[in-house]
Coordinates of C-alpha atoms and ligand atoms in Angstrom, one line a residue:
X12 CA -16.6 2.4 -5.5
X13 CA -18.2 2.8 -9.6
X14 CA -15.7 4.6 -10.7
X15 CA -12.9 2.0 -10.1
X16 CA -14.9 -0.5 -11.6
X17 CA -15.5 1.6 -14.6
X18 CA -11.8 2.2 -14.6
X19 CA -10.2 -2.0 -14.0
X20 CA -12.1 -2.5 -17.3
X21 CA -11.0 0.7 -19.5
X22 CA -7.6 -1.1 -18.1
X23 CA -8.2 -4.6 -18.5
X24 CA -9.2 -4.0 -22.2
X25 CA -6.5 -2.5 -22.3
X26 CA -4.0 -5.1 -23.5
X27 CA -0.4 -4.2 -23.0
X28 CA -0.5 -1.1 -21.7
X29 CA -0.4 -2.4 -17.9
X30 CA 2.3 -4.7 -16.9
X31 CA 0.5 -5.5 -13.7
X32 CA -2.6 -5.8 -11.9
X33 CA -1.8 -5.5 -8.5
X34 CA -4.4 -3.5 -7.2
X35 CA -3.9 -2.0 -3.5
X36 CA -7.0 0.4 -3.9
X37 CA -6.0 2.1 -7.3
X38 CA -5.3 0.0 -10.2
X39 CA -2.5 0.6 -12.0
X40 CA -2.3 2.6 -15.0
X41 CA 0.2 5.0 -16.4
X42 CA 1.1 8.7 -16.7
X43 CA 1.4 9.4 -20.2
X44 CA 5.6 10.6 -20.6
X45 CA 4.6 14.4 -22.0
X46 CA 1.7 14.3 -18.5
X47 CA 5.1 13.5 -15.9
X48 CA 7.4 15.3 -18.3
X49 CA 4.1 18.8 -17.7
X50 CA 3.2 17.5 -13.8
X51 CA 7.3 17.9 -12.9
X52 CA 7.8 20.8 -15.2
X53 CA 4.8 22.8 -13.0
X54 CA 6.3 21.5 -9.6
X55 CA 9.9 23.1 -10.9
X56 CA 12.1 20.2 -9.6
X57 CA 15.4 20.7 -10.0
X58 CA 18.5 19.1 -8.8
X59 CA 18.1 20.3 -5.0
X60 CA 14.6 18.3 -5.1
X61 CA 13.6 15.0 -3.1
X62 CA 10.6 13.9 -5.3
X63 CA 8.4 10.6 -3.7
X64 CA 5.6 8.9 -5.5
X65 CA 3.1 6.9 -4.1
X66 CA 1.7 4.4 -5.5
X67 CA 5.0 4.5 -8.6
X68 CA 3.6 1.9 -10.9
X69 CA 7.5 1.7 -13.2
X70 CA 8.8 4.5 -11.1
X71 CA 8.8 7.5 -14.5
X72 CA 7.9 9.6 -11.6
X73 CA 10.7 9.6 -10.0
X74 CA 12.7 8.5 -12.8
X75 CA 12.2 11.2 -14.3
X76 CA 12.9 13.0 -12.2
X77 CA 16.1 12.1 -11.8
X78 CA 17.9 11.4 -15.2
X79 CA 15.9 14.8 -16.4
X80 CA 16.9 17.3 -13.5
X81 CA 19.3 15.5 -11.5
X82 CA 16.5 15.3 -8.5
X83 CA 16.7 11.9 -5.6
X84 CA 13.6 10.3 -4.1
X85 CA 12.1 7.5 -4.3
X86 CA 8.6 5.5 -5.2
X87 CA 6.8 3.3 -3.2
X88 CA 3.9 0.8 -5.0
X89 CA 2.5 -2.7 -3.6
X90 CA 3.0 -4.8 -7.0
X91 CA 6.5 -6.2 -6.4
X92 CA 7.4 -6.5 -10.4
X93 CA 7.0 -3.2 -10.8
X94 CA 9.0 -2.2 -8.3
X95 CA 11.0 -4.4 -9.3
X96 CA 10.8 -3.3 -13.2
X97 CA 11.4 0.5 -12.0
X98 CA 15.1 -0.4 -9.6
X99 CA 16.6 -2.3 -12.9
X100 CA 15.8 0.5 -15.3
X101 CA 16.6 2.9 -12.7
X102 CA 20.6 1.1 -12.8
X103 CA 20.0 0.6 -16.6
X104 CA 19.8 4.6 -16.8
X105 CA 22.7 5.2 -14.3
X106 CA 20.2 6.3 -11.7
X107 CA 20.7 3.6 -9.4
X108 CA 21.7 6.1 -6.8
X109 CA 19.1 9.0 -6.7
X110 CA 16.2 7.2 -7.2
X111 CA 15.0 3.9 -5.6
X112 CA 11.5 1.8 -5.2
X113 CA 10.2 -0.6 -2.2
X114 CA 7.6 -2.7 -2.4
X115 CA 5.8 -0.9 0.6
X116 CA 2.5 0.3 1.2
X117 CA 1.9 4.4 0.7
X118 CA 0.0 4.1 3.9
X119 CA 2.7 3.0 5.6
X120 CA 5.2 5.3 4.1
X121 CA 7.2 8.2 5.2
X122 CA 6.8 11.0 3.3
X123 CA 7.8 13.6 4.9
X124 CA 11.3 14.4 3.2
X125 CA 9.9 15.1 0.6
X126 CA 10.4 18.4 -1.5
X127 CA 7.6 17.3 -4.2
X128 CA 5.5 14.4 -4.4
X129 CA 3.9 12.8 -7.2
X130 CA 0.2 10.9 -7.0
X131 CA -1.5 9.4 -9.4
X132 CA -4.2 8.1 -7.4
X133 CA -8.1 7.1 -7.0
X134 CA -9.7 10.0 -5.4
X135 CA -10.8 8.4 -2.2
X136 CA -6.7 7.3 -2.0
X137 CA -5.6 10.9 -2.4
X138 CA -8.2 12.4 0.5
X139 CA -7.2 9.6 2.5
X140 CA -3.7 10.9 2.1
X141 CA -4.8 14.5 2.2
X142 CA -4.7 14.6 6.3
X143 CA -1.2 13.2 6.5
X144 CA 0.2 15.2 3.4
X145 CA -1.3 18.3 5.3
X146 CA -0.3 17.6 8.6
X147 CA 3.7 16.1 8.0
X148 CA 5.2 17.7 4.7
X149 CA 7.1 20.8 5.0
X150 CA 5.3 23.8 4.9
X151 CA 6.4 25.3 0.5
X152 CA 6.4 21.6 -0.4
X153 CA 4.7 21.1 -3.7
X154 CA 2.2 18.2 -4.6
X155 CA 0.7 17.6 -7.9
X156 CA -1.2 14.9 -9.0
X157 CA -2.4 14.1 -12.3
X158 CA -6.2 13.2 -12.8
X159 CA -8.6 13.7 -9.5
X160 CA -7.7 16.8 -7.0
X161 CA -7.7 16.9 -3.0
X162 CA -11.6 17.2 -2.4
X163 CA -12.4 20.9 -0.6
X164 CA -8.3 21.5 -1.0
X165 CA -8.6 24.3 -3.8
X166 CA -5.6 23.2 -5.9
X167 CA -3.0 26.5 -6.4
X168 CA -2.9 25.5 -10.0
X169 CA -5.2 23.3 -12.4
X170 CA -4.6 22.8 -15.7
X171 CA -6.3 20.4 -18.7
X172 CA -3.4 19.2 -21.2
X173 CA -3.8 16.8 -24.7
X174 CA -2.6 13.5 -23.5
X175 CA -2.0 11.3 -26.9
X176 CA -0.7 8.1 -24.7
X177 CA -3.2 8.2 -22.6
X178 CA -4.9 4.6 -22.0
X179 CA -7.6 5.0 -20.4
X180 CA -10.8 7.7 -20.7
X181 CA -11.8 9.1 -24.4
X182 CA -11.3 12.2 -24.7
X183 CA -7.2 11.9 -24.4
X184 CA -7.1 14.2 -22.1
X185 CA -5.5 14.3 -18.3
X186 CA -5.9 17.1 -15.7
X187 CA -3.0 18.1 -13.4
X188 CA -3.5 19.6 -9.8
X189 CA -0.8 21.8 -7.9
X190 CA -0.8 22.9 -4.5
X191 CA 1.8 24.0 -1.7
X192 CA 1.9 23.0 1.2
X193 CA 0.6 26.2 3.5
X194 CA 2.7 26.9 6.2
X195 CA 0.4 27.1 9.6
X196 CA -0.6 31.1 10.1
X197 CA -3.8 30.4 12.5
X198 CA -3.7 32.6 15.6
X199 CA -2.4 35.7 16.6
X200 CA 0.0 38.1 15.5
X201 CA 1.8 41.0 17.2
X202 CA 4.2 44.0 15.8
X203 CA 5.3 47.8 15.8
X204 CA 5.9 50.4 13.1
X205 CA 7.6 53.5 13.5
X206 CA 4.8 56.8 13.2
X207 CA 5.8 59.9 13.8
X208 CA 8.3 59.7 17.4
X209 CA 6.3 56.9 18.6
X210 CA 5.8 52.9 18.0
X211 CA 1.8 52.1 16.6
X212 CA 1.1 48.8 17.7
X213 CA -0.7 46.5 15.3
X214 CA -2.7 43.2 15.5
X215 CA -3.7 40.5 13.2
X216 CA -6.4 37.6 13.7
X217 CA -6.4 35.4 11.0
X218 CA -8.8 32.3 10.6
X219 CA -7.4 29.3 8.2
X220 CA -8.8 26.9 6.1
X221 CA -6.1 24.9 4.0
X222 CA -3.9 27.9 2.3
X223 CA -7.5 30.6 2.6
X224 CA -6.8 33.0 5.4
X225 CA -9.6 34.9 6.9
X226 CA -7.8 38.1 8.9
X227 CA -9.2 41.1 11.5
X228 CA -6.6 44.1 11.9
X229 CA -6.2 46.7 15.2
X230 CA -3.5 49.6 14.6
X231 CA -3.2 50.7 18.3
X232 CA -6.5 48.8 19.3
X233 CA -8.2 50.3 16.3
X234 CA -9.8 48.5 13.4
X235 CA -8.3 48.5 9.7
X236 CA -10.0 46.6 6.8
X237 CA -7.7 43.6 5.7
X238 CA -8.0 43.2 2.2
X239 CA -6.4 40.1 -0.1
X240 CA -5.1 38.3 2.4
X241 CA -2.6 35.2 0.5
X242 CA -0.9 32.5 2.1
X243 CA 1.8 30.7 -0.2
X244 CA 3.2 27.8 0.9
X245 CA 5.8 30.1 4.0
X246 CA 4.7 33.8 2.0
X247 CA 2.0 35.5 3.4
X248 CA 1.4 38.9 1.4
X249 CA -1.9 41.2 2.9
X250 CA -2.7 44.4 3.1
X251 CA -4.4 46.6 5.9
X252 CA -6.1 50.2 4.9
X253 CA -6.4 52.9 8.1
X254 CA -10.0 54.4 6.7
X255 CA -9.2 57.0 9.1
X256 CA -6.5 58.6 7.3
X257 CA -6.1 56.7 4.5
X258 CA -2.8 54.9 4.5
X259 CA -3.1 51.8 3.3
X260 CA -0.1 49.3 3.8
X261 CA 0.9 46.3 1.6
X262 CA 2.3 43.3 3.9
X263 CA 4.8 40.3 2.2
X264 CA 6.8 38.3 4.8
X265 CA 7.2 34.3 5.7
X266 CA 6.3 32.6 8.5
X267 CA 9.0 30.6 10.6
X268 CA 7.3 29.2 13.7
X269 CA 6.4 32.1 15.4
X270 CA 7.4 34.3 13.5
X271 CA 7.4 36.6 10.8
X272 CA 9.8 38.5 8.7
X273 CA 9.4 40.2 5.3
X274 CA 8.9 44.7 4.0
X275 CA 5.8 46.6 3.9
X276 CA 5.0 49.3 2.0
X277 CA 3.0 51.7 3.5
X278 CA 1.1 54.2 1.2
X279 CA 0.2 57.5 2.5
X280 CA -1.4 60.5 0.7
X281 CA 1.5 63.1 0.0
X282 CA 4.5 60.2 0.5
X283 CA 5.3 56.3 0.2
X284 CA 7.8 54.3 2.4
X285 CA 9.0 51.4 2.8
X286 CA 10.0 49.2 6.0
X287 CA 10.9 46.2 7.3
X288 CA 8.5 43.9 9.4
X289 CA 9.0 41.5 12.0
X290 CA 5.9 39.9 13.9
X291 CA 5.6 37.5 16.6
X292 CA 2.6 34.8 17.5
X293 CA 1.1 36.3 20.5
X294 CA -1.6 33.1 20.7
X295 CA -1.6 30.1 18.3
X296 CA -4.6 28.5 16.1
X297 CA -5.5 26.2 14.5
X298 CA -6.2 26.1 10.5
X299 CA -9.9 24.6 9.8
X300 CA -8.2 21.3 8.5
X301 CA -6.5 20.2 10.7
X302 CA -9.6 19.9 13.0
X303 CA -11.7 17.2 10.2
X304 CA -11.7 13.9 10.4
X305 CA -9.8 11.6 8.9
X306 CA -12.5 10.2 6.5
X307 CA -12.8 6.6 6.3
X308 CA -13.2 4.9 2.5
X309 CA -16.6 3.4 2.5
X310 CA -17.7 8.4 3.7
X311 CA -15.6 9.2 0.6
X312 CA -17.1 6.2 -1.4
X313 CA -20.8 7.4 -0.8
X314 CA -19.9 10.9 -0.9
X315 CA -18.0 10.5 -3.9
X316 CA -21.5 8.6 -5.7
X317 CA -23.2 10.3 -8.3
Ligands
SAM25 C1 -2.6 4.6 -11.7 S1 -0.8 3.8 -11.0 C2 0.3 5.1 -11.2 C3 1.3 5.0 -11.4 C4 2.7 5.4 -10.9 N1 2.4 6.8 -10.6 C5 2.4 6.3 -13.0 O1 2.0 7.9 -12.7 O2 2.5 5.8 -14.2 C6 -1.3 3.7 -9.5 C7 -0.2 2.5 -8.4 O3 -0.9 3.0 -7.3 C8 -0.1 1.2 -6.7 N2 -1.0 1.2 -5.4 C9 -1.8 1.2 -5.4 N3 -2.8 0.9 -4.1 C10 -1.3 1.2 -3.6 C11 -0.8 1.2 -2.0 N4 -2.3 1.1 -1.2 N5 0.4 1.5 -1.6 C12 1.4 2.0 -2.5 N6 0.8 1.2 -4.1 C13 -0.3 1.3 -4.1 C14 -1.0 0.6 -7.7 O4 -0.3 -1.0 -7.5 C15 -0.5 1.3 -8.9 O5 0.9 0.9 -10.0

């Protein structure tokens, strides 16, 4: 709560930077335009994208995505004057057919159509929306936030950039955080690969928390070492190492529902081969993050007190 009031105080001192003061959970502070552009670049926004901004202010995220990259999308804000301003700007700049703004509570917003989410909200609010982002967005959807992270959900990428026009803070710098919505990789996977005249059976048990994976594997019931398991949206990769004959298997693939397909490089002592690979999920797992109870605002604020 302390942080909230400090921010409001700074905001009030920055006369002229804000058009409105209709707070909801997060006061109106503009993302500087150079930061908006960098956020959209990090998210690799393009004309196939549907961009949704939660707490859209004057609409700059979605308007820039529409004007500069030809994307479509919408923004929601509780402040009617900001929503009207954003819609007027969309009309004036010729993107009203691709960018719309609604007076709506972000907690009541269906954002499942997004391929990119942009967010500049207080850290507590990020954490309040986190379960819904993870539960409703398609795997591979890009999420980019300004200044505040998502608690224990580690970003896939983060940078700090100069923000000379920033209306808050003394150091005139902005943080940008980026995530891909992870597919559900948890559970047991099974597949076969041809090995000198027969098929060998592989099994992989995967535990997942956000995009972090831990895994165990067997080949015909015998344990293999698993190295570097990674999940980026729907893309999974990992290595299996056979301690008996020294073979290394480098798997990459894409998860679609309960199927996994891709390629594997098999590196033996004397030869190397590339094979196609297809696995089926034989037991569905639940990622640990999906079991977390949704935090209340009070719990989050207590946790964030210094
Ligand atoms: C920090 S500003 C960000 C504005 C804009 N996205 C930007 O980056 O320039 C946060 C915005 O969220 C809006 N807001 C706060 N709580 C909200 C809620 N529950 N639902 C919708 N909008 C909300 C505020 O009115 C404010 O315009």
